[in-house]
Every structure is written in C-alpha cells, then in structure tokens.
Tab-separated table of C-alpha atoms in Angstrom:
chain	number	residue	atom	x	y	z
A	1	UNK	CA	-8.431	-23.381	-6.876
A	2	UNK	CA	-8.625	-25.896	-10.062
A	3	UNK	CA	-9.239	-22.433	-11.947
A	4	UNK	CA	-6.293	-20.334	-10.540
A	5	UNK	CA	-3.758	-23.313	-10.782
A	6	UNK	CA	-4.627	-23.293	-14.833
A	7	UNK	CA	-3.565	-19.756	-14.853
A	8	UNK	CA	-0.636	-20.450	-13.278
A	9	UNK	CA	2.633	-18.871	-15.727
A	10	UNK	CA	5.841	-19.580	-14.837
A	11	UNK	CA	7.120	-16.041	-16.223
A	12	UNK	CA	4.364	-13.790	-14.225
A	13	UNK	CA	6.024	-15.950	-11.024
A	14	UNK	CA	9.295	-15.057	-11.603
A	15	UNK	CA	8.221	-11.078	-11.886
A	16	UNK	CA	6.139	-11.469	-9.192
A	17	UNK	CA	8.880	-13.476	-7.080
A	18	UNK	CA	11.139	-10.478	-7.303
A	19	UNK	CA	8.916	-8.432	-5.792
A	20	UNK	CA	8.106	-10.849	-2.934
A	21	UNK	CA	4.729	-12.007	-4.104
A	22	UNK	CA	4.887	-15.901	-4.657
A	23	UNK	CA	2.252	-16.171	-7.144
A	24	UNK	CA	2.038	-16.375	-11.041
A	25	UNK	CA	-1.149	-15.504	-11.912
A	26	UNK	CA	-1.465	-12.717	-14.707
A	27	UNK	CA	-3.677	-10.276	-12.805
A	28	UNK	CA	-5.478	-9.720	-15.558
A	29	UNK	CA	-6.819	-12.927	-15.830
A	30	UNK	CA	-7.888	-12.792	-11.987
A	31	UNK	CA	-9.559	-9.710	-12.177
A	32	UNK	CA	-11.977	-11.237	-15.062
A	33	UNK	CA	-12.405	-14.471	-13.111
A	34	UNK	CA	-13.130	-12.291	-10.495
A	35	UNK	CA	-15.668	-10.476	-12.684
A	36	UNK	CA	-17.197	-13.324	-13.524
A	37	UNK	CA	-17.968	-14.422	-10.203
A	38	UNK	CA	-18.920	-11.224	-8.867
A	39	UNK	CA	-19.305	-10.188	-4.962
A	40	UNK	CA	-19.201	-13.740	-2.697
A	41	UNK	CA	-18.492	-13.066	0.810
A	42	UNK	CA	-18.691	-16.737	1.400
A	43	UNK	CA	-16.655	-17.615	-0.969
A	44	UNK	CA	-13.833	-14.469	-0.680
A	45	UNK	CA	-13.771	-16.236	3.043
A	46	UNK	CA	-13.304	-19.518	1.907
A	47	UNK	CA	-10.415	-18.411	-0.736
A	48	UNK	CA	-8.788	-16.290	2.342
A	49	UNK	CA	-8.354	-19.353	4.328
A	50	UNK	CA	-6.680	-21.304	1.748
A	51	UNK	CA	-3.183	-19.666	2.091
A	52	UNK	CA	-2.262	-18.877	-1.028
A	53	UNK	CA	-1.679	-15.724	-2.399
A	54	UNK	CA	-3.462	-15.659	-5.962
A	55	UNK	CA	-7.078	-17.023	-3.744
A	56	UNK	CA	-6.443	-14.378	-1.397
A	57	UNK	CA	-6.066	-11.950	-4.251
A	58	UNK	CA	-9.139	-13.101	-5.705
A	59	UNK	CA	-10.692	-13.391	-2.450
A	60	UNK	CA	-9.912	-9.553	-2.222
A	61	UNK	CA	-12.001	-9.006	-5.300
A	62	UNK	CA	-14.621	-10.567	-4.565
A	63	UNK	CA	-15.571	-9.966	-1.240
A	64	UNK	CA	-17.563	-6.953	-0.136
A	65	UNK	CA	-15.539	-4.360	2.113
A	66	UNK	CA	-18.332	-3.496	4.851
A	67	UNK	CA	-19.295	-6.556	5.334
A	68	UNK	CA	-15.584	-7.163	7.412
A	69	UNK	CA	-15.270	-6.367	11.005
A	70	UNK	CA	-12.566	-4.355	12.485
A	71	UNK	CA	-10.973	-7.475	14.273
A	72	UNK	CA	-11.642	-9.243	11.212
A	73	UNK	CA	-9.953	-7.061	9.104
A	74	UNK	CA	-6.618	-6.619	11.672
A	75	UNK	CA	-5.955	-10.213	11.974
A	76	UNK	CA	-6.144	-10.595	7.659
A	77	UNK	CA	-3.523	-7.621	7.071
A	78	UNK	CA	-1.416	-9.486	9.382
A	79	UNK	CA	-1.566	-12.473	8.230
A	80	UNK	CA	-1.199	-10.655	4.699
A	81	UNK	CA	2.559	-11.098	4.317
A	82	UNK	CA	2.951	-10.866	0.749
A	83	UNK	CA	2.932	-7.209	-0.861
A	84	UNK	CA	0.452	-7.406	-3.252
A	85	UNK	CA	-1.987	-9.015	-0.635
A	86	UNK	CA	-1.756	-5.986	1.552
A	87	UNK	CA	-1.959	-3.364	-0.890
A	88	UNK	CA	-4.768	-4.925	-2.028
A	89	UNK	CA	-6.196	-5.812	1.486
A	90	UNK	CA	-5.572	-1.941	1.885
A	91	UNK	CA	-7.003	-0.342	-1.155
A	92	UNK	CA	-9.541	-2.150	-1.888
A	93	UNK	CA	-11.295	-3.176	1.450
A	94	UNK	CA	-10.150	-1.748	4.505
A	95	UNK	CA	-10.389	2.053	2.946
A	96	UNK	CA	-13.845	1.434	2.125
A	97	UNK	CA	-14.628	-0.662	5.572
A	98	UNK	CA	-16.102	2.006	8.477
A	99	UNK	CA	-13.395	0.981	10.612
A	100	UNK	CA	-10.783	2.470	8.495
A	101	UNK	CA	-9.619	5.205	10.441
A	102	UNK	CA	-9.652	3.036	13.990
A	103	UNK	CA	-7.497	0.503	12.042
A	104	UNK	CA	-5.376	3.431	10.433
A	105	UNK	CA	-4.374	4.517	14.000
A	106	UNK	CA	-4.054	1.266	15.607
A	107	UNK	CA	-1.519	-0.013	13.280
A	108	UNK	CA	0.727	3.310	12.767
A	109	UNK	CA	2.572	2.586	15.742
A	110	UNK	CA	2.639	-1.376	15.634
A	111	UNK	CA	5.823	-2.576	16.531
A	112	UNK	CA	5.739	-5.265	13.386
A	113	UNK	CA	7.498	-3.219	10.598
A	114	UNK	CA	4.952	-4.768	8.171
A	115	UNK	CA	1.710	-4.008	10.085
A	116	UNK	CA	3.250	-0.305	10.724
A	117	UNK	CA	4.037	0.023	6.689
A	118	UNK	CA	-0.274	-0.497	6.632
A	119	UNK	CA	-0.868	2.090	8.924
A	120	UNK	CA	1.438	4.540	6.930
A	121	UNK	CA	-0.271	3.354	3.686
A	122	UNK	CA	-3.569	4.805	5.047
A	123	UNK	CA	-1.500	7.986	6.561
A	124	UNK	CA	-0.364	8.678	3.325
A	125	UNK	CA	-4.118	7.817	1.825
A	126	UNK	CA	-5.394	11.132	3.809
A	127	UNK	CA	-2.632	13.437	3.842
A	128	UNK	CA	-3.399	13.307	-0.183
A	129	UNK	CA	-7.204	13.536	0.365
A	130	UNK	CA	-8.206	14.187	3.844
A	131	UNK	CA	-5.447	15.939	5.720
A	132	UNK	CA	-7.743	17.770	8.097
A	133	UNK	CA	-6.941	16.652	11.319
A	134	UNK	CA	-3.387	15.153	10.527
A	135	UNK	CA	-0.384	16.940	12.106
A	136	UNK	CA	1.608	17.250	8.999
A	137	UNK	CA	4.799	18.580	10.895
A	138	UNK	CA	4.885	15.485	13.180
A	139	UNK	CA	4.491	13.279	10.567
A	140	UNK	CA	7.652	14.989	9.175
A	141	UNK	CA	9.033	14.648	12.708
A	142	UNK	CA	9.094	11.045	12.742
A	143	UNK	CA	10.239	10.341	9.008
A	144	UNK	CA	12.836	12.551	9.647
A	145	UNK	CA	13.926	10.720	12.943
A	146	UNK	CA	13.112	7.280	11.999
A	147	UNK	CA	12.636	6.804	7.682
A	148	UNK	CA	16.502	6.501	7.142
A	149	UNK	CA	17.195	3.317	9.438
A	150	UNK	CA	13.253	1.212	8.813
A	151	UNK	CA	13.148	-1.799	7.463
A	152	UNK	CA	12.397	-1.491	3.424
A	153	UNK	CA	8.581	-2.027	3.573
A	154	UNK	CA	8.157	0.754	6.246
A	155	UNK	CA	10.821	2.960	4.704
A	156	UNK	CA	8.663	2.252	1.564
A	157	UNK	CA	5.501	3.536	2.849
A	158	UNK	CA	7.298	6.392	5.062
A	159	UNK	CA	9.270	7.722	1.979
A	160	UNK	CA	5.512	7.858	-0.144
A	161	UNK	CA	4.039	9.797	2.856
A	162	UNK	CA	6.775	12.336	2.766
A	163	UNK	CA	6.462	12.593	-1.195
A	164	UNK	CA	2.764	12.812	-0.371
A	165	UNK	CA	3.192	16.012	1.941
A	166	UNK	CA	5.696	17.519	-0.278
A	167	UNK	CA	3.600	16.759	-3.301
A	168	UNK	CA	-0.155	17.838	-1.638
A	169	UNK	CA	0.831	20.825	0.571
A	170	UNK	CA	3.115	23.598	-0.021
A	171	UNK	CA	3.273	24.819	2.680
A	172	UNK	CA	5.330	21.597	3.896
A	173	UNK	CA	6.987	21.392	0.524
A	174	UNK	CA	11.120	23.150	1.615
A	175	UNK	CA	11.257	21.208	4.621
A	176	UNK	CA	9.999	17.632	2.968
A	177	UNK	CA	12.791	18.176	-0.148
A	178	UNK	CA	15.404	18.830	2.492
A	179	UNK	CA	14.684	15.988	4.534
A	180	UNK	CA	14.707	13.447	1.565
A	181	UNK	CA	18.177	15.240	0.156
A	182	UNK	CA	19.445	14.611	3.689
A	183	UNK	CA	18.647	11.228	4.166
A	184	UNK	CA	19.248	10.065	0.667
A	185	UNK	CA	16.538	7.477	0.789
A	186	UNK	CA	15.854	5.490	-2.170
A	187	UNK	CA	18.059	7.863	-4.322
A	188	UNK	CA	19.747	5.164	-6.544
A	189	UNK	CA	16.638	3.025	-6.612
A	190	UNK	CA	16.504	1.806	-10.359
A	191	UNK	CA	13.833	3.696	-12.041
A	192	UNK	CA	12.327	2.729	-15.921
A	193	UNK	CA	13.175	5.028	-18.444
A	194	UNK	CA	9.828	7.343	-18.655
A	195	UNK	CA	8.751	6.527	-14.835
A	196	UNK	CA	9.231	9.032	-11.927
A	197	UNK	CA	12.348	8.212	-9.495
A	198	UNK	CA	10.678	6.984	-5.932
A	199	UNK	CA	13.629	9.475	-4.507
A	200	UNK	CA	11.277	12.311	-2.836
A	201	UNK	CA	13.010	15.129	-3.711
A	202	UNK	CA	12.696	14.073	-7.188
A	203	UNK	CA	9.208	12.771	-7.467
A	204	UNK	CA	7.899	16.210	-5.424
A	205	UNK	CA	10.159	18.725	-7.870
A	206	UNK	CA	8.279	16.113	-10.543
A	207	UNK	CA	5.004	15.459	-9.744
A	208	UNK	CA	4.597	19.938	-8.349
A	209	UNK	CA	5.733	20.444	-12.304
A	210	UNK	CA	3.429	18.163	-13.466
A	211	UNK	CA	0.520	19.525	-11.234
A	212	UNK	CA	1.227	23.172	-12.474
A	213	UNK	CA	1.564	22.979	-16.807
C-alpha cells in the first residue's frame, strides 16, 4: 500500500476522476509492480479487501483467475463499483474463471444497472467470438426496447453489444444500423480526432470498412 501511495499523481487522478475511477496511479507503473510480484493469490486477496481501487487493480493482476469461485467472483464485481475495477474484474479473471458463462447469465438480467452492464460485457464477449448458442435477434429485441432509456453504464455495454452484432454478423448488420439511427444513442458523444465514434451506426459502417480493405 506504502508502494501504490508513492505512485500516487495528482494528474493521472484527475483523468481517471472523470471517468469515475478514484485512483491516480499511472497504470503503467502498476502493471510492472505487478510484474514484479508475479501471481499471489494471497496477497491479490489481501489487496481486494483493502478498498481501494489502485490495490484492487493490482490485486486483479496478480491473482490467478481459476483459483476464484463462482460466489466469490459475484460478490467482487459487485462490490466493484468503479469502472476500471470491473472491466478489469471482467477481462482479466472472470472470462478465464470456469464459471464464466453461469456468471454471464446470472447477471444479464440483474436488476442493479451496474451488475447487468457485467453481464452484457460478457454478452458482447461471445457474440464477437462465440455466438453459437446466442439468440442474436433477441438480443436486438431488448436493446431495441430497453438501450435508449438505461442508465449510462448499461446503455454503455448495450450500445457495444449492438455494434458487436452489427460489426461480427451480417446477417444482423440492416436491422442493428437502423436501430442505432433510431435511437440516436451516443451520437454526439465527443470522439478524438483519429478514434472511431462509439455511435453504432458509425463504428459498424467503420469498423465493416476496416474489416474488408
């Protein structure tokens, strides 16, 4: 904790800040402390425990995915509040833990907005490598009927699942354009110059292009 407080930079807080992760830890500079360290399931537990978001990002790093049980791994992503933490939590652990899929389903429909955004994360994680099995058109059915009025971290992950489907299966591809024109989600979102607009219509047209030179 002595370590991570050193690294502390009052400029990496304020980005991070705006994004809603209260931290200000280059992550960098975490990743090679984490490096350092290497896998410590004792210690990732200890760091989760702490409360505070640069340990649990560390924590993250260096503890080993499998080694989590489902429960385990439910009651962390809800108690992960702050973005980073739960893309993370997401990316790096529970889509390499053998309860991924159980979790996937279980939080989809969980009536906390933030839990639900998880569950879409992992949605969107197959329908761009493992669709089998999904029902693409109901997924569409439930954007369409619910992306416009969620609150921003579920409209996030709902608006990257319909990119996703748009992007990934042709097939899908009219119907996901003309429900992102329709709703009009995330169309003025400021975008960097050289960086793909998070507008769906836009990033499918963009990233279909891209896919085809």
């Amino acid at each position: 904790m002595a370590e991570l407080a050193a690294l502390e930079d009052p400029k990496a807080r304020a980005v991070n800040e705006k994004h809603g992760d209260d931290h200000g830890v280059n992550l960098g500079k975490l990743r090679a402390l984490a490096k350092r360290l290497k896998a410590q399931q004792d210690l990732a537990y200890r760091l989760w425990e702490t409360d505070d978001t640069a340990a649990r990002l560390l924590a993250i790093l260096i503890a080993r995915p499998k080694s989590f049980g489902r429960d385990e791994l439910d009651v962390m992503l809800r108690e992960a509040r702050a973005p980073k933490v739960q893309d993370w939590l997401l990316n790096y652990v529970t889509k390499k833990n053998p309860h991924c899929e159980d979790l996937r389903l279980s939080w989809f429909g969980d009536p906390d907005p933030v839990v639900a955004s998880a569950g879409w994360a992992l949605t969107t994680a197959r329908v761009a490598k493992e669709p089998e099995g999904l029902d693409l058109a109901a997924l569409l059915d439930t954007i369409e009927a619910e992306m416009k009025d969620a609150p921003d971290r579920l409209q996030w992950a709902m608006n990257h699942c319909l990119a996703e489907i748009g992007i990934r299966h042709p097939e899908h591809r009219i119907r996901a354009i003309d429900i992102g024109e329709r709703l009009q989600v995330l169309k003025d979102y400021p975008t960097s110059p050289g960086c793909t607009s998070p507008f769906a219509p836009t990033w499918i047209i963009e990233m279909v292009r891209r896919r085809n030179q």
